[in-house]
PDB file of C-alpha atoms and ligand atoms in Angstrom:
ATOM      1  CA  VAL A 665      40.016 177.701  85.701  1.00 55.00           C
ATOM      2  CA  THR A 666      43.717 176.846  85.886  1.00 63.00           C
ATOM      3  CA  ASP A 667      44.987 174.333  88.421  1.00 72.00           C
ATOM      4  CA  PRO A 668      46.722 176.720  90.884  1.00 74.00           C
ATOM      5  CA  ALA A 669      43.692 179.021  90.793  1.00 72.00           C
ATOM      6  CA  ARG A 670      41.434 176.039  91.330  1.00 71.00           C
ATOM      7  CA  SER A 671      43.351 174.722  94.310  1.00 73.00           C
ATOM      8  CA  ALA A 672      43.436 178.209  95.868  1.00 70.00           C
ATOM      9  CA  LEU A 673      39.678 178.371  95.440  1.00 65.00           C
ATOM     10  CA  MET A 674      39.154 174.910  96.935  1.00 63.00           C
ATOM     11  CA  ARG A 675      41.324 175.855  99.887  1.00 64.00           C
ATOM     12  CA  ARG A 676      39.216 178.951 100.556  1.00 61.00           C
ATOM     13  CA  VAL A 677      35.970 177.006 100.246  1.00 57.00           C
ATOM     14  CA  ARG A 678      37.239 174.324 102.609  1.00 55.00           C
ATOM     15  CA  GLN A 679      38.405 176.862 105.187  1.00 52.00           C
ATOM     16  CA  ALA A 680      35.152 178.766 104.970  1.00 51.00           C
ATOM     17  CA  ARG A 681      33.228 175.564 105.547  1.00 50.00           C
ATOM     18  CA  THR A 682      35.214 174.044 108.377  1.00 56.00           C
ATOM     19  CA  ALA A 683      36.459 176.897 110.548  1.00 85.00           C
ATOM     20  CA  PRO A 684      33.417 177.141 112.889  1.00 91.00           C
ATOM     21  CA  GLU A 685      33.204 173.320 112.973  1.00 92.00           C
ATOM     22  CA  ASP A 686      36.829 173.112 114.011  1.00 91.00           C
ATOM     23  CA  ARG A 687      36.165 175.518 116.867  1.00 91.00           C
ATOM     24  CA  VAL A 688      33.310 173.265 118.034  1.00 94.00           C
ATOM     25  CA  ALA A 689      35.584 170.188 117.787  1.00 94.00           C
ATOM     26  CA  VAL A 690      38.197 171.872 120.017  1.00 91.00           C
ATOM     27  CA  LEU A 691      35.483 172.755 122.502  1.00 93.00           C
ATOM     28  CA  LEU A 692      34.080 169.195 122.635  1.00 95.00           C
ATOM     29  CA  ARG A 693      37.567 167.786 123.167  1.00 94.00           C
ATOM     30  CA  SER A 694      38.176 170.287 125.985  1.00 92.00           C
ATOM     31  CA  LEU A 695      34.951 169.050 127.624  1.00 93.00           C
ATOM     32  CA  LYS A 696      36.121 165.433 127.108  1.00 93.00           C
ATOM     33  CA  ILE A 697      32.941 164.695 125.177  1.00 93.00           C
ATOM     34  CA  GLY A 698      33.273 161.851 122.657  1.00 95.00           C
ATOM     35  CA  TYR A 699      31.941 162.434 119.163  1.00 96.00           C
ATOM     36  CA  ARG A 700      32.097 161.481 115.508  1.00 96.00           C
ATOM     37  CA  ARG A 701      32.059 164.008 112.691  1.00 96.00           C
ATOM     38  CA  ASN A 702      29.765 163.993 109.624  1.00 95.00           C
ATOM     39  CA  VAL A 703      27.686 161.071 110.823  1.00 95.00           C
ATOM     40  CA  ARG A 704      26.074 159.726 107.650  1.00 94.00           C
ATOM     41  CA  GLY A 705      24.040 157.078 109.478  1.00 94.00           C
ATOM     42  CA  LEU A 706      21.787 159.749 111.023  1.00 96.00           C
ATOM     43  CA  PRO A 707      19.203 161.993 109.274  1.00 95.00           C
ATOM     44  CA  GLY A 708      20.758 165.132 107.803  1.00 95.00           C
ATOM     45  CA  THR A 709      24.354 163.890 108.390  1.00 95.00           C
ATOM     46  CA  PRO A 710      24.972 165.812 111.628  1.00 97.00           C
ATOM     47  CA  ASP A 711      28.333 167.623 111.841  1.00 96.00           C
ATOM     48  CA  PHE A 712      28.912 165.997 115.246  1.00 97.00           C
ATOM     49  CA  ALA A 713      27.083 163.178 116.952  1.00 97.00           C
ATOM     50  CA  ASN A 714      27.353 160.484 119.570  1.00 96.00           C
ATOM     51  CA  ARG A 715      24.831 157.782 118.756  1.00 94.00           C
ATOM     52  CA  SER A 716      25.007 155.881 122.027  1.00 93.00           C
ATOM     53  CA  ARG A 717      24.574 159.098 124.025  1.00 94.00           C
ATOM     54  CA  ARG A 718      21.856 160.162 121.595  1.00 95.00           C
ATOM     55  CA  TRP A 719      22.826 163.673 120.629  1.00 96.00           C
ATOM     56  CA  ALA A 720      23.642 165.465 117.404  1.00 97.00           C
ATOM     57  CA  ILE A 721      25.046 168.897 116.623  1.00 97.00           C
ATOM     58  CA  PHE A 722      24.629 170.947 113.477  1.00 96.00           C
ATOM     59  CA  VAL A 723      26.954 173.873 112.924  1.00 95.00           C
ATOM     60  CA  MET A 724      24.857 176.288 110.911  1.00 94.00           C
ATOM     61  CA  GLY A 725      26.107 179.064 108.632  1.00 92.00           C
ATOM     62  CA  CYS A 726      24.100 182.187 109.536  1.00 94.00           C
ATOM     63  CA  TYR A 727      23.759 183.248 105.908  1.00 93.00           C
ATOM     64  CA  TRP A 728      22.698 180.006 104.203  1.00 92.00           C
ATOM     65  CA  HIS A 729      20.523 178.778 107.052  1.00 93.00           C
ATOM     66  CA  HIS A 730      19.155 182.265 107.606  1.00 93.00           C
ATOM     67  CA  HIS A 731      19.660 182.686 111.330  1.00 95.00           C
ATOM     68  CA  THR A 732      16.656 184.565 112.773  1.00 92.00           C
ATOM     69  CA  ASN A 733      17.472 188.146 113.846  1.00 93.00           C
ATOM     70  CA  CYS A 734      21.147 187.693 112.980  1.00 95.00           C
ATOM     71  CA  PRO A 735      22.991 190.514 111.179  1.00 94.00           C
ATOM     72  CA  HIS A 736      24.692 187.912 108.949  1.00 94.00           C
ATOM     73  CA  ALA A 737      21.352 186.627 107.601  1.00 94.00           C
ATOM     74  CA  THR A 738      21.093 189.226 104.845  1.00 94.00           C
ATOM     75  CA  VAL A 739      19.126 188.922 101.609  1.00 93.00           C
ATOM     76  CA  PRO A 740      20.801 190.052  98.364  1.00 93.00           C
ATOM     77  CA  LYS A 741      19.051 193.092  96.856  1.00 93.00           C
ATOM     78  CA  GLN A 742      19.126 191.548  93.366  1.00 94.00           C
ATOM     79  CA  ASN A 743      16.624 188.729  92.737  1.00 94.00           C
ATOM     80  CA  ARG A 744      15.185 189.151  96.210  1.00 95.00           C
ATOM     81  CA  THR A 745      12.224 186.822  95.600  1.00 95.00           C
ATOM     82  CA  PHE A 746      14.524 184.039  94.393  1.00 96.00           C
ATOM     83  CA  TRP A 747      16.796 184.329  97.436  1.00 95.00           C
ATOM     84  CA  GLU A 748      13.948 184.531  99.917  1.00 94.00           C
ATOM     85  CA  ALA A 749      12.466 181.317  98.464  1.00 95.00           C
ATOM     86  CA  LYS A 750      15.889 179.650  98.587  1.00 94.00           C
ATOM     87  CA  PHE A 751      16.511 180.583 102.231  1.00 94.00           C
ATOM     88  CA  GLN A 752      13.007 179.453 103.125  1.00 94.00           C
ATOM     89  CA  ALA A 753      13.634 176.082 101.453  1.00 95.00           C
ATOM     90  CA  ASN A 754      16.903 175.741 103.421  1.00 93.00           C
ATOM     91  CA  ARG A 755      15.054 176.457 106.666  1.00 94.00           C
ATOM     92  CA  ARG A 756      12.371 173.907 105.834  1.00 95.00           C
ATOM     93  CA  ARG A 757      15.015 171.260 105.085  1.00 95.00           C
ATOM     94  CA  ASP A 758      16.731 172.063 108.408  1.00 95.00           C
ATOM     95  CA  ALA A 759      13.424 171.732 110.271  1.00 96.00           C
ATOM     96  CA  ARG A 760      12.769 168.337 108.635  1.00 97.00           C
ATOM     97  CA  LYS A 761      16.129 166.843 109.585  1.00 97.00           C
ATOM     98  CA  ILE A 762      15.843 168.141 113.165  1.00 97.00           C
ATOM     99  CA  GLN A 763      12.382 166.579 113.413  1.00 98.00           C
ATOM    100  CA  ALA A 764      13.622 163.257 112.003  1.00 98.00           C
ATOM    101  CA  LEU A 765      16.388 163.125 114.629  1.00 98.00           C
ATOM    102  CA  ARG A 766      14.054 164.050 117.500  1.00 97.00           C
ATOM    103  CA  ALA A 767      11.662 161.317 116.348  1.00 97.00           C
ATOM    104  CA  LYS A 768      14.542 158.876 116.950  1.00 96.00           C
ATOM    105  CA  GLY A 769      14.963 160.228 120.488  1.00 96.00           C
ATOM    106  CA  ILE A 770      18.105 162.197 119.671  1.00 96.00           C
ATOM    107  CA  ARG A 771      18.748 165.582 121.266  1.00 95.00           C
ATOM    108  CA  VAL A 772      19.629 168.159 118.625  1.00 96.00           C
ATOM    109  CA  VAL A 773      21.843 171.149 119.316  1.00 95.00           C
ATOM    110  CA  LEU A 774      22.192 173.948 116.783  1.00 96.00           C
ATOM    111  CA  VAL A 775      25.406 175.914 116.930  1.00 96.00           C
ATOM    112  CA  TRP A 776      25.238 179.050 114.805  1.00 95.00           C
ATOM    113  CA  GLU A 777      28.348 180.311 113.105  1.00 93.00           C
ATOM    114  CA  CYS A 778      28.072 183.626 114.989  1.00 93.00           C
ATOM    115  CA  ASP A 779      28.042 181.695 118.320  1.00 91.00           C
ATOM    116  CA  THR A 780      31.537 180.414 117.495  1.00 91.00           C
ATOM    117  CA  LYS A 781      32.824 183.917 116.777  1.00 87.00           C
ATOM    118  CA  LYS A 782      31.837 185.429 120.114  1.00 80.00           C
ATOM    119  CA  SER A 783      33.331 184.444 123.448  1.00 78.00           C
ATOM    120  CA  MET A 784      33.144 180.664 123.650  1.00 83.00           C
ATOM    121  CA  VAL A 785      32.092 180.724 127.320  1.00 88.00           C
ATOM    122  CA  GLY A 786      28.351 180.762 126.652  1.00 89.00           C
ATOM    123  CA  LEU A 787      28.614 178.054 124.004  1.00 92.00           C
ATOM    124  CA  THR A 788      30.793 175.880 126.240  1.00 92.00           C
ATOM    125  CA  GLU A 789      28.231 176.075 129.035  1.00 92.00           C
ATOM    126  CA  ARG A 790      25.352 175.329 126.677  1.00 91.00           C
ATOM    127  CA  LEU A 791      27.022 172.263 125.141  1.00 93.00           C
ATOM    128  CA  SER A 792      28.198 171.006 128.511  1.00 92.00           C
ATOM    129  CA  ASP A 793      24.653 171.307 129.944  1.00 90.00           C
ATOM    130  CA  VAL A 794      22.967 169.523 127.051  1.00 87.00           C
ATOM    131  CA  LEU A 795      25.548 166.870 126.167  1.00 88.00           C
ATOM    132  CA  LYS A 796      26.534 165.827 129.652  1.00 81.00           C
ATOM    133  CA  ALA A 797      22.909 165.643 130.823  1.00 72.00           C
TER     134      ALA A 797
HETATM  135 ZN1   ZN B 867      24.015 184.208 113.430  1.00 52.70          ZN
END
């Protein structure tokens, strides 16, 4: 892969990864809720967390984390067994990190990618309720 092609690819990957997270960051700032991003000191490296207020947020891609009953959680028709096992492993890993955080007394909020693409009103209320509690 040539350099310009590579940097174009990296740019796309980065945008794809951060766009929903950026929307959550804007929302937290609008609620005047303090946070740190990509908190490596906590299990699973939460996308957002406030350790003294004991909460953590994961922004979950609907496809890779296989959001239940979500139209974006499709399974490729080719190699179906492989993909189903992979998505199941992702879900198990998610469940483990959520459990590890809860065991430390940290409230965990999951924000699904599709939540950030709808009206933000519902998500704003949900985060405000949980994080300001
Ligand atoms: Zn979804």
